CSV table of C-alpha atoms and ligand atoms in Angstrom, one decimal:
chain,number,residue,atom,x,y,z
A,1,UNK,CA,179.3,214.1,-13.0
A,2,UNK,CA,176.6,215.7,-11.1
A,3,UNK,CA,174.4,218.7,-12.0
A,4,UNK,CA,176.0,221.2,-9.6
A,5,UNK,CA,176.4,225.4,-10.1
A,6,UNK,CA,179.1,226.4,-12.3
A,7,UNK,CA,178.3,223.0,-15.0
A,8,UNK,CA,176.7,223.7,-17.8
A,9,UNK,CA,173.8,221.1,-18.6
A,10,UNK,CA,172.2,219.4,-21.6
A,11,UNK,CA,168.3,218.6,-21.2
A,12,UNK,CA,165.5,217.6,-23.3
A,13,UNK,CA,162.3,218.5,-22.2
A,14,UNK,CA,158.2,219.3,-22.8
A,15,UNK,CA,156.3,221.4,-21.0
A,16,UNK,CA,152.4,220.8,-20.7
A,17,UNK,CA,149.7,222.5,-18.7
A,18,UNK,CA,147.4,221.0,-15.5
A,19,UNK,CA,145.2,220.2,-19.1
A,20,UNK,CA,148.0,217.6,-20.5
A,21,UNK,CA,148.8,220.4,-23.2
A,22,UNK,CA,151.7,220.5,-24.8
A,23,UNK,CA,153.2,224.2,-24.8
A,24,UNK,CA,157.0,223.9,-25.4
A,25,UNK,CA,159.1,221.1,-25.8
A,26,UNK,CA,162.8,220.5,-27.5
A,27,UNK,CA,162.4,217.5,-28.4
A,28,UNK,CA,162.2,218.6,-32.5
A,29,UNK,CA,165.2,220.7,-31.8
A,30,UNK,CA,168.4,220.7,-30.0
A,31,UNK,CA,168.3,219.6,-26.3
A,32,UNK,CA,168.4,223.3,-23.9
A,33,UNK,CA,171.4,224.0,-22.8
A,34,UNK,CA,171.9,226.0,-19.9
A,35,UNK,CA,174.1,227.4,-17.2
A,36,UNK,CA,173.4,226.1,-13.8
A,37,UNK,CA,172.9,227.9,-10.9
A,38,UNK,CA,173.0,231.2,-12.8
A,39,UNK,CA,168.9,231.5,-12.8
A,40,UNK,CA,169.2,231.0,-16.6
A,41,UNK,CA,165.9,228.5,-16.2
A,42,UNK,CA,163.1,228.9,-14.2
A,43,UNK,CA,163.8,227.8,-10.2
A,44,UNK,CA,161.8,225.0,-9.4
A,45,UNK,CA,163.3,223.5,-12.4
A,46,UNK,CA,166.7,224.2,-11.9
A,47,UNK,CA,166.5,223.4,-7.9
A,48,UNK,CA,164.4,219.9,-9.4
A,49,UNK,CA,168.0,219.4,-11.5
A,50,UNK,CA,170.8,219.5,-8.9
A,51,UNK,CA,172.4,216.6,-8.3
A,52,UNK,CA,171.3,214.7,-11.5
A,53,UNK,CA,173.3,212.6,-13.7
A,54,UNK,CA,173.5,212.0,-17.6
A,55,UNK,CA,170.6,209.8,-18.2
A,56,UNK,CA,168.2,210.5,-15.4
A,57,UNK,CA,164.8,211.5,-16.3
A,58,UNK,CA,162.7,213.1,-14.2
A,59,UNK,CA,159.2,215.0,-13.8
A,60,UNK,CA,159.0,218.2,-12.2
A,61,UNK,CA,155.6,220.0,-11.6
A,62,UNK,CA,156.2,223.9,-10.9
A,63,UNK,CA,154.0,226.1,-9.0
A,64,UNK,CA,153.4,229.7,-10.1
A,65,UNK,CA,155.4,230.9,-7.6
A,66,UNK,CA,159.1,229.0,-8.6
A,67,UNK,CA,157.5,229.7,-12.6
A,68,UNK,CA,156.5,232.8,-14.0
A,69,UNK,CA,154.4,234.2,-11.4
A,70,UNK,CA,151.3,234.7,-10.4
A,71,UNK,CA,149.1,237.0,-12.8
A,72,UNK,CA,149.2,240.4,-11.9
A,73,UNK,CA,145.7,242.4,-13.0
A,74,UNK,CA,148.3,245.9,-12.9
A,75,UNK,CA,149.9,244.7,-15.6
A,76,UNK,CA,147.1,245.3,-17.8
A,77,UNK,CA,147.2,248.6,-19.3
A,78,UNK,CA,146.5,250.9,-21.4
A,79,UNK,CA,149.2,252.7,-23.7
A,80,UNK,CA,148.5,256.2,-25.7
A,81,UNK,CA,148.7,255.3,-28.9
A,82,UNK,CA,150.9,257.9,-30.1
A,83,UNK,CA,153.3,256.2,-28.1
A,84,UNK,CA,153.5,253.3,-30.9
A,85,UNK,CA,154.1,256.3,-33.6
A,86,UNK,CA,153.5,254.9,-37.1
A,87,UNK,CA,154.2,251.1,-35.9
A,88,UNK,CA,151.4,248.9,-37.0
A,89,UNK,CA,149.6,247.5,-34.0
A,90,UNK,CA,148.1,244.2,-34.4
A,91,UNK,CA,146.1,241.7,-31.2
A,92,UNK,CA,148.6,239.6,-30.3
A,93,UNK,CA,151.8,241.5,-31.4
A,94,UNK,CA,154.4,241.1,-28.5
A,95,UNK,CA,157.0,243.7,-27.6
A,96,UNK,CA,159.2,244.5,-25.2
A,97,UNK,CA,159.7,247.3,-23.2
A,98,UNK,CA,161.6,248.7,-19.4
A,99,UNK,CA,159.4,249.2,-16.7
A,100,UNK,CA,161.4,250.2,-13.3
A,101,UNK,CA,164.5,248.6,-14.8
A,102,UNK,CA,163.1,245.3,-15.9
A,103,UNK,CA,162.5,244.2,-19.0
A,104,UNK,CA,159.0,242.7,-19.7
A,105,UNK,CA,157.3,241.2,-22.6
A,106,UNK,CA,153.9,243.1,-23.4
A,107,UNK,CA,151.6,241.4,-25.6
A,108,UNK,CA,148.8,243.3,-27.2
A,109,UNK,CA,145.6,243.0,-26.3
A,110,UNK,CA,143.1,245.2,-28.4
A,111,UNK,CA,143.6,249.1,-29.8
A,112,UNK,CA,141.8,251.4,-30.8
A,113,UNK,CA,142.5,255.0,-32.2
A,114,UNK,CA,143.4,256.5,-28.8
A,115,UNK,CA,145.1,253.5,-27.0
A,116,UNK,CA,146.3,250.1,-26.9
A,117,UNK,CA,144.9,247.6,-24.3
A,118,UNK,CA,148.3,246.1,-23.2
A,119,UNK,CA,148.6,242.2,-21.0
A,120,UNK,CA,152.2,242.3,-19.3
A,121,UNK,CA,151.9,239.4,-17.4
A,122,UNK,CA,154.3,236.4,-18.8
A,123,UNK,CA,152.0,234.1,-21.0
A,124,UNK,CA,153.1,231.4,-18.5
A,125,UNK,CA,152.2,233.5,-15.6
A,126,UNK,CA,149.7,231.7,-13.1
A,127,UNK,CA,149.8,228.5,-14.7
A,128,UNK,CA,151.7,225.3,-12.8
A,129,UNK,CA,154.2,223.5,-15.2
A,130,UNK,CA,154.9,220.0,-15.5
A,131,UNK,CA,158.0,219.6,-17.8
A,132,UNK,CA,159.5,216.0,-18.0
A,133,UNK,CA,163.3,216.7,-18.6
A,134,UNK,CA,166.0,214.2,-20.0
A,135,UNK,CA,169.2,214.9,-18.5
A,136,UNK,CA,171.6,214.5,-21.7
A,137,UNK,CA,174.6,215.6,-21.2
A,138,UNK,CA,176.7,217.7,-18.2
A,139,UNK,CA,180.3,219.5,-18.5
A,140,UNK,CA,182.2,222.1,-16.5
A,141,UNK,CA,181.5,225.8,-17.5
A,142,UNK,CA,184.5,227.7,-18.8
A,143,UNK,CA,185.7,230.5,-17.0
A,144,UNK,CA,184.4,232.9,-19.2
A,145,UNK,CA,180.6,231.3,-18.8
A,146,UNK,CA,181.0,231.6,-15.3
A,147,UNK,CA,181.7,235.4,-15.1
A,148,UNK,CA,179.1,236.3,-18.2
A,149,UNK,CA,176.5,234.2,-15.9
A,150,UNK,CA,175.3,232.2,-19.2
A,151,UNK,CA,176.6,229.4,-22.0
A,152,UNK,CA,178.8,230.3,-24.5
A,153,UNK,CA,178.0,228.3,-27.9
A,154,UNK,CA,180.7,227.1,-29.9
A,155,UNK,CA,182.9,230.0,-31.3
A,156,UNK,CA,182.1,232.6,-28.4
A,157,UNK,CA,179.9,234.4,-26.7
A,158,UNK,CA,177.9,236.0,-29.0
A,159,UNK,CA,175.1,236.3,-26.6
A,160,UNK,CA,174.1,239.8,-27.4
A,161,UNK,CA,173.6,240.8,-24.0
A,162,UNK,CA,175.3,244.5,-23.2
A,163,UNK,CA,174.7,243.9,-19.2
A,164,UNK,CA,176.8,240.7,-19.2
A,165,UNK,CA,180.1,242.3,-19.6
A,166,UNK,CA,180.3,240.1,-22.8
A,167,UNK,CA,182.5,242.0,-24.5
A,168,UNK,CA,186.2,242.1,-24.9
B,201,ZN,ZN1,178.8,235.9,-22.6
């Protein structure tokens, strides 16, 4: 079987920097498993992926622009700090918030008593990947993965998600 849309796909892989650092890998957990062709992974890895077979292994360098972007110097901001109310603010703390209907991952820069310095560029963002993937295993999506637009573990959806009609 070939990776194709509509399969859902079993890979093992690590991620590393242009600096041969290693940033994320699953290869102390359980392979990824993903949808294909439902944008559940980055692009210029899932494109890299099509027409693969159980077994290949392959090593896929992704630009900013098929990752997570270039870095965006707008997305540095400041927040009133009333807006966090009593929550603690710490550097480094990560949140998540809407901005024009998407949502983004904030992490926090620096705060003071009137603001917080806020970074919502993806951590990722500007940097060109190089993951080396394992193809482990491939299998035909159910029809319920294919409408929800993601995997569904063993036992059900359970994915959480109140946009992807997940819910009987
Ligand atoms: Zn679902």
């Amino acid at each position: 079987m070939e990776i194709a849309a509509e399969k859902v796909v079993k890979i093992h892989y690590t991620l590393t920097n242009d600096d041969g650092q290693t940033l994320d890998s699953s290869r102390e957990m359980d392979p990824l498993e993903y949808l294909h062709g439902a944008q559940n992974i980055i692009a210029g890895l899932e494109n890299s992926l099509t027409g693969k077979t159980v077994g290949s292994k392959l090593n896929v360098t992704v630009d900013p622009n098929e990752g997570y972007g270039m870095r965006d110097e707008k997305l540095l901001m400041e927040i009133p700090r009333e807006q966090f109310g009593e929550l603690e603010v710490e550097k480094g703390m990560q949140f998540q918030s809407q901005v024009d209907g998407q949502m983004m991952i904030f992490t926090v820069l620096d705060s003071n008593e009137t603001g917080v310095q806020v970074d919502g560029n993806h951590p990722l963002a500007g940097e060109r990947l190089h993951f080396d993937v394992e193809v482990i295993a491939i299998r035909e999506a159910t029809a319920d993965e294919i409408q929800h637009g993601h995997i569904h573990a063993t036992g059900g959806c359970g994915c959480g998600d109140p946009d992807g009609g997940c819910h009987d």
